[in-house]
Tab-separated table of C-alpha atoms in Angstrom:
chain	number	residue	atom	x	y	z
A	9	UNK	CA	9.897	22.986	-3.538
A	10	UNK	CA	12.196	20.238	-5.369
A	11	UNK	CA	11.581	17.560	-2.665
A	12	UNK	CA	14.158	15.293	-4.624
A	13	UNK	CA	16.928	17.759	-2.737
A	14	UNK	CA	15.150	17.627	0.670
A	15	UNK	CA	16.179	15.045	3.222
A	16	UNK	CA	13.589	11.845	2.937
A	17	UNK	CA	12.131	11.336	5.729
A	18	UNK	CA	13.272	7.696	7.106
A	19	UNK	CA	12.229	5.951	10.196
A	20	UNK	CA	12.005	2.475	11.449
A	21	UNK	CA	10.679	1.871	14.660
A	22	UNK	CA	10.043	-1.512	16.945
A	23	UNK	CA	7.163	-1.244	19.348
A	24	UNK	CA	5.985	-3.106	21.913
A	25	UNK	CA	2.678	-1.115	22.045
A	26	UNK	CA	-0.384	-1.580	19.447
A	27	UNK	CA	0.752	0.543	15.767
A	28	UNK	CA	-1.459	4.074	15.961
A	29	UNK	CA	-2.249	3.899	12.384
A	30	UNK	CA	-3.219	7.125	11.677
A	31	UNK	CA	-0.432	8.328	13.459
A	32	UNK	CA	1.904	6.611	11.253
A	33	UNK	CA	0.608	7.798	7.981
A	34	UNK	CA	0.673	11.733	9.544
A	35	UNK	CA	4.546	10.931	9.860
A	36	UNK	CA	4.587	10.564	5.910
A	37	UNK	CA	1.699	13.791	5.218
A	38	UNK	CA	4.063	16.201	2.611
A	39	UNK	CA	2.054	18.433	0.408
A	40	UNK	CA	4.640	17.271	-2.278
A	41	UNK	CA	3.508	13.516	-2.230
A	42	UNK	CA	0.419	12.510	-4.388
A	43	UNK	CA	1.010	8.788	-3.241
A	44	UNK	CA	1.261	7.096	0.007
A	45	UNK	CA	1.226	3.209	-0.025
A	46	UNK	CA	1.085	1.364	2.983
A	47	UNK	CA	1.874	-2.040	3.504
A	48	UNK	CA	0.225	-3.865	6.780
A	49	UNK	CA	0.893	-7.350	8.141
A	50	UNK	CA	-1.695	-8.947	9.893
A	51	UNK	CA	-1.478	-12.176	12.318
A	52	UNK	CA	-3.174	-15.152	9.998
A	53	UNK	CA	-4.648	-17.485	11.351
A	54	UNK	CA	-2.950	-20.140	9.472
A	55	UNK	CA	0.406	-20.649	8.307
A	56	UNK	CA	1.494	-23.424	6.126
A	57	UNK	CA	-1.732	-25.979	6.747
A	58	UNK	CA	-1.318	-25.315	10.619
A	59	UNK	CA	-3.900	-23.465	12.225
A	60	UNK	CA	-2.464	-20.715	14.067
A	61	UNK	CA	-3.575	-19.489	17.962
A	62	UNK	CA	-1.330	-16.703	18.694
A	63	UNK	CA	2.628	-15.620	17.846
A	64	UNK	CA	5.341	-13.642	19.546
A	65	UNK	CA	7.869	-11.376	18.120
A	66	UNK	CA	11.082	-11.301	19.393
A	67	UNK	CA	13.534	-8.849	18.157
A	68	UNK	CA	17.417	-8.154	18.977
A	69	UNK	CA	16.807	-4.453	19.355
A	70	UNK	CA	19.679	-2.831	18.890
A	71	UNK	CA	21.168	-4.582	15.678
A	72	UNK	CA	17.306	-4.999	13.971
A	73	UNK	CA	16.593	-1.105	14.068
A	74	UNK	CA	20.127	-0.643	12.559
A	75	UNK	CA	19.685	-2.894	10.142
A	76	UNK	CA	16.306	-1.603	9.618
A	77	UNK	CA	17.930	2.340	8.856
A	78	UNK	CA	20.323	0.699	6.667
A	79	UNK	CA	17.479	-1.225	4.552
A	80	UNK	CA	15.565	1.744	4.189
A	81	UNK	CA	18.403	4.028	3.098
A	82	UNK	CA	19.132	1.170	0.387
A	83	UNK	CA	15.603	1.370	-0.587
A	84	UNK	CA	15.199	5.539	-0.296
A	85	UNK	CA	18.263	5.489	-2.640
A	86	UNK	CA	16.827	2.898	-5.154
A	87	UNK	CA	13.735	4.659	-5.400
A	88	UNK	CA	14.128	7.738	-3.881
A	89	UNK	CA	10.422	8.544	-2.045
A	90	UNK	CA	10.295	11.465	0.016
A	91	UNK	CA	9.329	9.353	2.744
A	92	UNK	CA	9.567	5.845	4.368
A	93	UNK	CA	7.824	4.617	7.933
A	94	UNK	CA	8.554	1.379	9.234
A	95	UNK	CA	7.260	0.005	12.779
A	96	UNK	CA	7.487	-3.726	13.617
A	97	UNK	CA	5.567	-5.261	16.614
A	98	UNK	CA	7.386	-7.362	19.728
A	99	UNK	CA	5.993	-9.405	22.360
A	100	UNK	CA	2.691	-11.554	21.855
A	101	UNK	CA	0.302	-10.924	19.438
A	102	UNK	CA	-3.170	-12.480	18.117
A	103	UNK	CA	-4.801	-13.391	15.195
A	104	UNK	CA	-5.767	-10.280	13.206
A	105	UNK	CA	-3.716	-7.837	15.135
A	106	UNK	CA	-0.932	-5.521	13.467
A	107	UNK	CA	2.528	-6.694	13.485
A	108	UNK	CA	4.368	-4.732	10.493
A	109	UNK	CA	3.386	-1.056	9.594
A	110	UNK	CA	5.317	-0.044	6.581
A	111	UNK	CA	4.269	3.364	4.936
A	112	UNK	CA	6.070	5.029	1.803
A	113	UNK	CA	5.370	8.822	0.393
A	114	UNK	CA	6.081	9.841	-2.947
A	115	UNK	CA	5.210	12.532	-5.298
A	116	UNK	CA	3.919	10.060	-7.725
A	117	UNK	CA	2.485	5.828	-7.370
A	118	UNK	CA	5.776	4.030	-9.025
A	119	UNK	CA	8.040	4.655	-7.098
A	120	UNK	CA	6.029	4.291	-3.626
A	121	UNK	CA	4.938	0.499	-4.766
A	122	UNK	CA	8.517	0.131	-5.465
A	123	UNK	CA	9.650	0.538	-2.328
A	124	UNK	CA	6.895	-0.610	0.424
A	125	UNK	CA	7.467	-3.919	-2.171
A	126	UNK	CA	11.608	-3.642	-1.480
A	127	UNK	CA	11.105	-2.726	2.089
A	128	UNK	CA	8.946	-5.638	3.225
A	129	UNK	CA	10.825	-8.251	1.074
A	130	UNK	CA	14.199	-7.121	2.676
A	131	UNK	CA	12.972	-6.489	6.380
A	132	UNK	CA	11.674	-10.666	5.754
A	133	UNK	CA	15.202	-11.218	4.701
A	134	UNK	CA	17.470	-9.436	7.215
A	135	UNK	CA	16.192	-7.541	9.893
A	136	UNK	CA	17.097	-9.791	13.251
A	137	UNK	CA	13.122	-10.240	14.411
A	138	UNK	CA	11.832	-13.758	14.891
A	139	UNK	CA	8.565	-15.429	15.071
A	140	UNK	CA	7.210	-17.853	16.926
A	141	UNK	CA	4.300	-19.535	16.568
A	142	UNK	CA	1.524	-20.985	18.656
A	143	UNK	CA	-0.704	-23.979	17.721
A	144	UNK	CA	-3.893	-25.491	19.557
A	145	UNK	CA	-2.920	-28.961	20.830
A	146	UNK	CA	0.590	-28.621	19.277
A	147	UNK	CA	3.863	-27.267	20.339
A	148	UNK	CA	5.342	-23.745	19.255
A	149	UNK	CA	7.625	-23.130	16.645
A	150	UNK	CA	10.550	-20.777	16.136
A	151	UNK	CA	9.676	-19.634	12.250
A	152	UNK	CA	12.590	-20.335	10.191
B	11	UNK	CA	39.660	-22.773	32.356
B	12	UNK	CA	43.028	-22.504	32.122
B	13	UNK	CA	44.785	-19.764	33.864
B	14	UNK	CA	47.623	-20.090	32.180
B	15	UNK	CA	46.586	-19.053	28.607
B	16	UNK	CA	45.582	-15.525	28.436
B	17	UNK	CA	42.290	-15.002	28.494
B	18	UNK	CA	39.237	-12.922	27.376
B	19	UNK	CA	35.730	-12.087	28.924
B	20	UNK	CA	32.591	-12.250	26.042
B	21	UNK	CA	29.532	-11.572	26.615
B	22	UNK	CA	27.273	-13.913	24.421
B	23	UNK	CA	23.364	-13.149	23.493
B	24	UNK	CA	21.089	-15.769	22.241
B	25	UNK	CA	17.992	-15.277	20.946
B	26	UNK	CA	14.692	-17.462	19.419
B	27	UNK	CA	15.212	-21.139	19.390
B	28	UNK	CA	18.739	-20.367	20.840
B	29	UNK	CA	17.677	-18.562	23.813
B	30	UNK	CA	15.406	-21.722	24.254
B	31	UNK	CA	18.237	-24.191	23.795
B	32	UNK	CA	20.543	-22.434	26.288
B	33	UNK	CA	18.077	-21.777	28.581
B	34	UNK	CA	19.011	-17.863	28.755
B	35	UNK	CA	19.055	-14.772	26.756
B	36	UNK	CA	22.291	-13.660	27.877
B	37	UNK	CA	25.536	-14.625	29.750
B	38	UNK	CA	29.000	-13.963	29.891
B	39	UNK	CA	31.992	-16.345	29.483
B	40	UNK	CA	35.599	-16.519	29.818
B	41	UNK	CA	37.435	-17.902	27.274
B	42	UNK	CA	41.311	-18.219	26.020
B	43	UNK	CA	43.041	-15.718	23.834
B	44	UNK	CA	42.879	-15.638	20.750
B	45	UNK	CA	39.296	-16.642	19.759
B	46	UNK	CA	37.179	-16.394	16.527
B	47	UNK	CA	33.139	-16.659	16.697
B	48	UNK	CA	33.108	-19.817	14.962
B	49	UNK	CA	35.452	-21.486	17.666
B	50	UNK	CA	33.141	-19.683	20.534
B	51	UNK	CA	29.987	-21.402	18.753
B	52	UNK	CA	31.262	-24.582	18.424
B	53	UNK	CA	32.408	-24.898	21.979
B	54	UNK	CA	28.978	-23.323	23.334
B	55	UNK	CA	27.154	-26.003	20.651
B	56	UNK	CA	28.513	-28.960	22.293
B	57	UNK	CA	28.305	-27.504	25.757
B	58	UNK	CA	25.017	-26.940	25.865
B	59	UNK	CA	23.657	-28.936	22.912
B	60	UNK	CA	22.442	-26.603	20.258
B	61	UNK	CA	20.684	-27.581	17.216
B	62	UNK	CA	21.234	-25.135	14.589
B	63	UNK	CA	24.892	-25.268	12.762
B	64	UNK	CA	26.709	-22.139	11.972
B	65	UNK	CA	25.927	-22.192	8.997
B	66	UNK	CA	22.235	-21.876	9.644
B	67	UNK	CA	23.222	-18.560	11.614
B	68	UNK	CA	24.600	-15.311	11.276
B	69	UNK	CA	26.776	-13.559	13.970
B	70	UNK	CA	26.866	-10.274	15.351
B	71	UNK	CA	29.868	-8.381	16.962
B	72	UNK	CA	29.007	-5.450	19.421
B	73	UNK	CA	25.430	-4.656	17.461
B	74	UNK	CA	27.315	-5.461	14.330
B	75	UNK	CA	27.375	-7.999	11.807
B	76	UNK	CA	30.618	-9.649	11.224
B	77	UNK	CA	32.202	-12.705	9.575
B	78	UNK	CA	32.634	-15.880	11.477
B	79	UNK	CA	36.188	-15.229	11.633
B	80	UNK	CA	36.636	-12.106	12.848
B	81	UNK	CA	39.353	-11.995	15.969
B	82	UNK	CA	37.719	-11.402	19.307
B	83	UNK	CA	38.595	-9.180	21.847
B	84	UNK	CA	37.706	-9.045	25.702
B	85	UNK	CA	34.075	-7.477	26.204
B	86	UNK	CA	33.172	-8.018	23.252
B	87	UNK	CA	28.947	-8.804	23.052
B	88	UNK	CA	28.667	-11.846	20.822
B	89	UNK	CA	25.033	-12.603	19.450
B	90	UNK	CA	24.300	-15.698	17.050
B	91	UNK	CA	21.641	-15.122	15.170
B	92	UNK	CA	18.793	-17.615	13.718
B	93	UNK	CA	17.237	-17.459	10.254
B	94	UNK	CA	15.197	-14.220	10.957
B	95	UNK	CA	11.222	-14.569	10.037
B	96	UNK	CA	9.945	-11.064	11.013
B	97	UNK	CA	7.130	-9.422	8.732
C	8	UNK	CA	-11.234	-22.169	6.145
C	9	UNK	CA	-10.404	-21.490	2.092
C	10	UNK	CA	-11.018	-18.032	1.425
C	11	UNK	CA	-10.534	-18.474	-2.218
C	12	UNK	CA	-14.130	-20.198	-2.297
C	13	UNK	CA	-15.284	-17.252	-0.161
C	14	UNK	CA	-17.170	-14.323	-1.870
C	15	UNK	CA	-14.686	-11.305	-1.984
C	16	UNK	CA	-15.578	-8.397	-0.145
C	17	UNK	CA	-15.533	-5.553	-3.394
C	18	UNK	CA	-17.096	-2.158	-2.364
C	19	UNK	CA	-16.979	0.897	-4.619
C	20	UNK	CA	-17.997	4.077	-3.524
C	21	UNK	CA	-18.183	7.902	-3.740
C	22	UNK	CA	-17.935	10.597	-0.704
C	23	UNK	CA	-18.925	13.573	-0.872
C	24	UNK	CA	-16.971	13.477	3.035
C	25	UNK	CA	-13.706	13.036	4.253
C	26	UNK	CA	-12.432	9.545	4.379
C	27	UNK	CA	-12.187	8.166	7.650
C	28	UNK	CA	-9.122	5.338	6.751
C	29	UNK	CA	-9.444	3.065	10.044
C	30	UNK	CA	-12.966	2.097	9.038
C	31	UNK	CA	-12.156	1.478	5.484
C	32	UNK	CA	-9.295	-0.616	7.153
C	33	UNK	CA	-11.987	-2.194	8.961
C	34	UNK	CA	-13.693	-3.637	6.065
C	35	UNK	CA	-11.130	-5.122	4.739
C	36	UNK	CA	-10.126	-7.035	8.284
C	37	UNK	CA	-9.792	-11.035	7.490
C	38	UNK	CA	-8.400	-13.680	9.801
C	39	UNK	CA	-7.334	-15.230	6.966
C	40	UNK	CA	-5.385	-11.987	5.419
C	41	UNK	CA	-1.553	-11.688	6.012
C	42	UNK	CA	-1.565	-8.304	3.785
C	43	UNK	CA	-3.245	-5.462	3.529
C	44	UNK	CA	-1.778	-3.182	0.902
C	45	UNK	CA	-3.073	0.543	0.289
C	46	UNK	CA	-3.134	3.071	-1.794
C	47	UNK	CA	-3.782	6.865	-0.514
C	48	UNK	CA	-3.748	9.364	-3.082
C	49	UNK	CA	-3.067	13.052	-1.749
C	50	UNK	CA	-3.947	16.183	-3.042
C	51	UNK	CA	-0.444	17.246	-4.371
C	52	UNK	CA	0.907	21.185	-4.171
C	53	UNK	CA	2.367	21.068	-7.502
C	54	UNK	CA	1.458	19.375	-10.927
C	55	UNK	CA	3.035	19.502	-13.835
C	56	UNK	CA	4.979	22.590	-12.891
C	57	UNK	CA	2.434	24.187	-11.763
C	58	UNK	CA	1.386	25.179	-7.813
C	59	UNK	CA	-1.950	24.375	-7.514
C	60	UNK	CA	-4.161	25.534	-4.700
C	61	UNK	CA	-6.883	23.358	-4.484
C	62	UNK	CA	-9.068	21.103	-6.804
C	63	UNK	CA	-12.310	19.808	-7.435
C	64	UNK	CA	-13.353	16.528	-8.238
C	65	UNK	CA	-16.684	15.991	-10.221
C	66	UNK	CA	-18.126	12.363	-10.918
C	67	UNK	CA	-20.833	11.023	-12.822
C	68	UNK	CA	-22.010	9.422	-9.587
C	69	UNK	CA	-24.292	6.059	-11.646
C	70	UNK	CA	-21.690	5.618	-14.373
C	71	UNK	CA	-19.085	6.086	-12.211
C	72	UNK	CA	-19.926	3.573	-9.053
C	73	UNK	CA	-20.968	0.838	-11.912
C	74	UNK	CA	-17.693	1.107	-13.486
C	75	UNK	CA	-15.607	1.176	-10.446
C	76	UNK	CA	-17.501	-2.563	-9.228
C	77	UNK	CA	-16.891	-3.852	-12.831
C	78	UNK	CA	-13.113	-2.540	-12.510
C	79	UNK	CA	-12.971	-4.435	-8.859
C	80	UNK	CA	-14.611	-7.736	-10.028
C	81	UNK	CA	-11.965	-7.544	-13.367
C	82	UNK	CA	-9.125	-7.195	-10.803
C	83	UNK	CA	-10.196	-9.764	-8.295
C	84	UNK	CA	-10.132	-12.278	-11.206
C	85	UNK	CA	-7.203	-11.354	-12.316
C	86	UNK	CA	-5.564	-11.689	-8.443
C	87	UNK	CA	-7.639	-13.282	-6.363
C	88	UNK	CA	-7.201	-11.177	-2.809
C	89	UNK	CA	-10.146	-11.712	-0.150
C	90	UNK	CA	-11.157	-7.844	-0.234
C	91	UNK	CA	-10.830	-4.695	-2.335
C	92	UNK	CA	-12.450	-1.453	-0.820
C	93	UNK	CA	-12.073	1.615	-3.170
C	94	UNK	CA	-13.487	5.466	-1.770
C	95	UNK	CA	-13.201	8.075	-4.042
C	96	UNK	CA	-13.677	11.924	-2.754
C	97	UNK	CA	-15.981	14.369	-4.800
C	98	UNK	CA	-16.135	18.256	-4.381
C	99	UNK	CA	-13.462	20.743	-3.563
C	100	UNK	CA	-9.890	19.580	-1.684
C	101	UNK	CA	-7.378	21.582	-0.778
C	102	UNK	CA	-3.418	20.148	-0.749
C	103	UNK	CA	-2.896	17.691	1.537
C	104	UNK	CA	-6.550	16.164	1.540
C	105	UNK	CA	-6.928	12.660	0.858
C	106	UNK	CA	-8.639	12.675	-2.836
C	107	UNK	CA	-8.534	8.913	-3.101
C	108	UNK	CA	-8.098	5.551	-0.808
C	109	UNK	CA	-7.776	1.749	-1.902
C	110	UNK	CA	-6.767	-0.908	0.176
C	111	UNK	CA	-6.710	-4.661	-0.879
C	112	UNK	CA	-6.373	-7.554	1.487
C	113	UNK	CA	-5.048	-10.815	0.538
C	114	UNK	CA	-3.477	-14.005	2.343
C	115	UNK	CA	0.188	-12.745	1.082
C	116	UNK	CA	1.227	-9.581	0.188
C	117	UNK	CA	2.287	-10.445	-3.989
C	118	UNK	CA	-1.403	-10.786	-4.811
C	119	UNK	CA	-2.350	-7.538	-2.662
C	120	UNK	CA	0.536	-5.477	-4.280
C	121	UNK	CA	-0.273	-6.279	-7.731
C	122	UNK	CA	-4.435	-6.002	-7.352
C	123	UNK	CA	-3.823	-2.225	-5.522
C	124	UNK	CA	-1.561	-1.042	-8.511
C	125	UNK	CA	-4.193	-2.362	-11.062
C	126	UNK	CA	-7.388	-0.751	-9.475
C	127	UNK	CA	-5.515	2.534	-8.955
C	128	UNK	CA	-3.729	2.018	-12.305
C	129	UNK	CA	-7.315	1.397	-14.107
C	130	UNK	CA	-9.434	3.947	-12.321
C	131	UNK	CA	-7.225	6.335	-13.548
C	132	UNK	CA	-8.645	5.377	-17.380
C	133	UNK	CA	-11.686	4.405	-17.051
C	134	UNK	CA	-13.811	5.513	-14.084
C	135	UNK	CA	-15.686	8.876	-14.890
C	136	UNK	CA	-14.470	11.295	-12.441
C	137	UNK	CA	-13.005	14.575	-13.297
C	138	UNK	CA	-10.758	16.771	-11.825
C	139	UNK	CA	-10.220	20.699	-11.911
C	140	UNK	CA	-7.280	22.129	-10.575
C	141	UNK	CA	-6.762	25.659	-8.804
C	142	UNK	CA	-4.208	27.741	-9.303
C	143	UNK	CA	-2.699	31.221	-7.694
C	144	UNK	CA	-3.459	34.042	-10.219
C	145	UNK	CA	-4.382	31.437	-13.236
C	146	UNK	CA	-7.453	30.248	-14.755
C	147	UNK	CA	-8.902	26.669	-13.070
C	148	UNK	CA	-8.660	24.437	-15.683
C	149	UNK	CA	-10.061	21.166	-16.275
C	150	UNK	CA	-7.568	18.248	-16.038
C	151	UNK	CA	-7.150	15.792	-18.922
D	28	UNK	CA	-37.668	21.678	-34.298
D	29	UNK	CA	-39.556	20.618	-37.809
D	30	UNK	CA	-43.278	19.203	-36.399
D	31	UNK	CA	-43.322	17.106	-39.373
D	32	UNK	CA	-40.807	14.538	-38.908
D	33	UNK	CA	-41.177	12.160	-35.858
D	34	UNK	CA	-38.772	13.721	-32.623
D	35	UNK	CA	-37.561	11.795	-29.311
D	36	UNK	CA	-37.089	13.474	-26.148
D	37	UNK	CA	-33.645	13.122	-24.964
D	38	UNK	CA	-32.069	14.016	-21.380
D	39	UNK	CA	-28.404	15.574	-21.822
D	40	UNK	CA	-25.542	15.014	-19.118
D	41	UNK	CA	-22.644	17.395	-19.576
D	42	UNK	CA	-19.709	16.616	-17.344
D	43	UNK	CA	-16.253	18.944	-16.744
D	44	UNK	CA	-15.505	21.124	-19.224
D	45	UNK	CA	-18.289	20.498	-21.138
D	46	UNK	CA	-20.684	21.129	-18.603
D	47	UNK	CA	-18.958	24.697	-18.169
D	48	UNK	CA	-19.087	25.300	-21.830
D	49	UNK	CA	-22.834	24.447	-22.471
D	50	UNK	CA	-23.479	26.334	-18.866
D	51	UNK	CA	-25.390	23.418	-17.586
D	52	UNK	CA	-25.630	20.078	-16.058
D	53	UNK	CA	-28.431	18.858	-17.352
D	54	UNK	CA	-31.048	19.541	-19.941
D	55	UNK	CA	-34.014	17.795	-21.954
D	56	UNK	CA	-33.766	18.782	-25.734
D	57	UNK	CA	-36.590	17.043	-28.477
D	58	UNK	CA	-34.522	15.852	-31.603
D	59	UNK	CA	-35.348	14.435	-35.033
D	60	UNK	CA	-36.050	10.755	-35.245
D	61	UNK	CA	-33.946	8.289	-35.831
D	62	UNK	CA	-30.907	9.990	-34.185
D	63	UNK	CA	-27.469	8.515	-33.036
D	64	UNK	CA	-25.206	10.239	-30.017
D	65	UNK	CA	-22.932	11.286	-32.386
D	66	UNK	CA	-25.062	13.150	-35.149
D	67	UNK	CA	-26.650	14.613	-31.100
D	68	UNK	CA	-23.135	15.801	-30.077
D	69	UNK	CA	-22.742	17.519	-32.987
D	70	UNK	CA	-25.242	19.777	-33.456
D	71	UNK	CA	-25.086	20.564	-29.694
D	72	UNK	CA	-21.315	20.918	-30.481
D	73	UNK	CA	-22.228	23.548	-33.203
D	74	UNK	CA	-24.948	24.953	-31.398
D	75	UNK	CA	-22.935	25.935	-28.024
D	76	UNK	CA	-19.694	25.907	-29.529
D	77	UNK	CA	-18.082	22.726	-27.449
D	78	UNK	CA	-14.476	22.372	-27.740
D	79	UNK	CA	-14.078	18.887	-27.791
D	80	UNK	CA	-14.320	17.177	-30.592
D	81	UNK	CA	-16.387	13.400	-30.415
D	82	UNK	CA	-12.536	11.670	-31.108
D	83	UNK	CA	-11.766	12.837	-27.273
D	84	UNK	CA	-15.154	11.852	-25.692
D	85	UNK	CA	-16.683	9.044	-24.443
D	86	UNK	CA	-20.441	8.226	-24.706
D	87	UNK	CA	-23.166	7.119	-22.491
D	88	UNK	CA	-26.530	6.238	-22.808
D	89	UNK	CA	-28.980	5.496	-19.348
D	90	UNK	CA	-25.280	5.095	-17.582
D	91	UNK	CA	-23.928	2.861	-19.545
D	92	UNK	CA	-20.907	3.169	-21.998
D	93	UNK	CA	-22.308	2.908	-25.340
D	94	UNK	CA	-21.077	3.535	-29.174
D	95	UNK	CA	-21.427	6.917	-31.118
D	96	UNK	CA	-23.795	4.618	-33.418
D	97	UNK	CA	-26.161	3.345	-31.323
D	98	UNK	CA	-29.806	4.486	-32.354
D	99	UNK	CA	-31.367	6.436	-29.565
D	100	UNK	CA	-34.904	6.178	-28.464
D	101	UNK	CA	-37.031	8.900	-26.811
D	102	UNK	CA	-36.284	9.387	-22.525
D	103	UNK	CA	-32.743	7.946	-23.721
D	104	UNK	CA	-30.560	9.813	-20.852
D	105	UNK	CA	-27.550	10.559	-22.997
D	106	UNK	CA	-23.937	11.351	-21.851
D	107	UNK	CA	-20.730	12.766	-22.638
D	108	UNK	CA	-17.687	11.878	-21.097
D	109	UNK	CA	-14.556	14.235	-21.385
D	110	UNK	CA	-10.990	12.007	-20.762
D	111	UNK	CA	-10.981	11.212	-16.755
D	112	UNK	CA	-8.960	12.512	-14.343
D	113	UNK	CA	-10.168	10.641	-11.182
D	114	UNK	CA	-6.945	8.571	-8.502
């Protein structure tokens, strides 16, 4: 009953399909956890003072979910949740739909905030996925 | 290239405002023994007129990543990698 | 364009029914939201040491509903997001149910992080709910 | 109840563990005028043997928080909050 010497339960994902939600958050369900907290990005439809039409992820596969393991291992051991969910969106997406999912299951809030906070600022920092941006009347952008 | 100088077969993977630049995602090279990424970048910057300098990038060996310095070997898959902006 | 001079969506509310999560998400949907950050609290199988079976939740429904809008309005002054939704189950869960749900949307994710933590952080001291826990071969008791 | 003295009517809200000691939600009682929720709690406290002692509740009066001093007025709905446990 001691989840802290289970296995967590770590997974991140890139998908080229819509994020099933619900789906996502019955990956984290543990009758151990009293907290889930889930972190969603949304296409805005503005970014820096330009309004914004439409983007496209673009990942490098391979290295990006390896990296993305690696980050959440860093994170698990930080703040050791029983569980962490991560699913990032590729291809071309519109304003309001889903492009991160990033779920984390604890026994208790602390140290669930903790690490949806870690996870998201890291994945922004070093998991190979790039953005590009699309602008009425302008031309796209890589997102640096 | 120079038959003469050993040489060594890379492939190379570009990706977001690269992939643009070069016009591909993917393609492989020949190129003499012995060869760093750094040297590889340089001479694929001027070839094909990249923007970004390496040290706007990171670089990735087989899946890996891996200092700019780090000695090539034939087959390896070389990826240069542009500030990332996922999330 | 400027949410900021946009009335927040804030919405308290009790159910006596099971939460269904992709309409609260629904709510809280904003073109002009990057982040959506939420809180699920679970009924847990243990606390305090102790297995507990199920639980009950009991709210003084008038007090309770005013207090939670006050708490929303406090926090949304305090951060600013574009929407807070907070549902709160009432009657008798069993482990695994989902006993509360907040989710706050925002243009970036700092401002939704921090407002989630403080509604879930203040509900837990101010809003009158109660909760009664279950236990195998033990007297229910009343949770303070 | 002494006819004498003026009484209010006042509706009672148990909640929790209250509520399961006094073996009700809700009930009406008529109390001597003037009256404040605190000199209330107690003699319900004495009269169905409560537990909790005012230092550990809160107070409301028509559903909103209120002090243990305020002066109640008849068809005040008067209620007392055990420590939450809501989230």
């Amino acid at each position: 009953m001691d989840f802290s010497v289970n296995k967590p339960f770590l997974q991140f994902r890139l998908s080229e399909e819509p994020v099933d939600v619900m789906q996502e958050m019955q990956f984290l369900q543990n009758p151990s956890c009293g907290a889930l907290v889930t972190f969603t990005g949304w296409v805005r439809m503005e970014n820096e003072g330009k309004q914004v039409n439409s983007l496209q992820y673009r990942a490098y596969p391979a290295l990006a979910v390896k990296e993305g393991e690696t980050l959440l291992q860093e994170v698990w051991e930080s703040c050791h949740p029983a569980g962490i969910s991560c699913v990032h969106r590729t291809g071309h997406l519109q304003v309001g739909d889903l492009a991160v999912w990033i779920g984390v299951a604890a026994p208790h809030r602390a140290e669930a905030f903790a690490a949806c906070q870690q996870v998201i600022d890291q994945l922004k920092q070093r998991v190979p996925i790039w953005k590009k941006e699309f602008y009425p009347g302008l031309s796209s952008e890589w997102i640096h | 290239m120079n038959t003469d100088t050993a040489t060594i077969f890379l492939k190379i993977l570009y990706f977001a405002q690269l992939e643009e630049e070069r016009g591909c995602f993917e393609e492989t090279i020949e190129y003499p023994f012995p060869a760093s990424p750094l040297e590889v970048y340089q001479h694929l910057r001027e070839q094909h007129q990249l923007q970004l300098s390496p040290k706007e990038l990171r670089v990735a060996i087989n899946d890996c990543f891996s200092s700019w310095e780090t000695p090539l070997k034939s087959h390896d898959t070389l990826a240069f990698l542009p500030p990332v902006a996922g999330g």
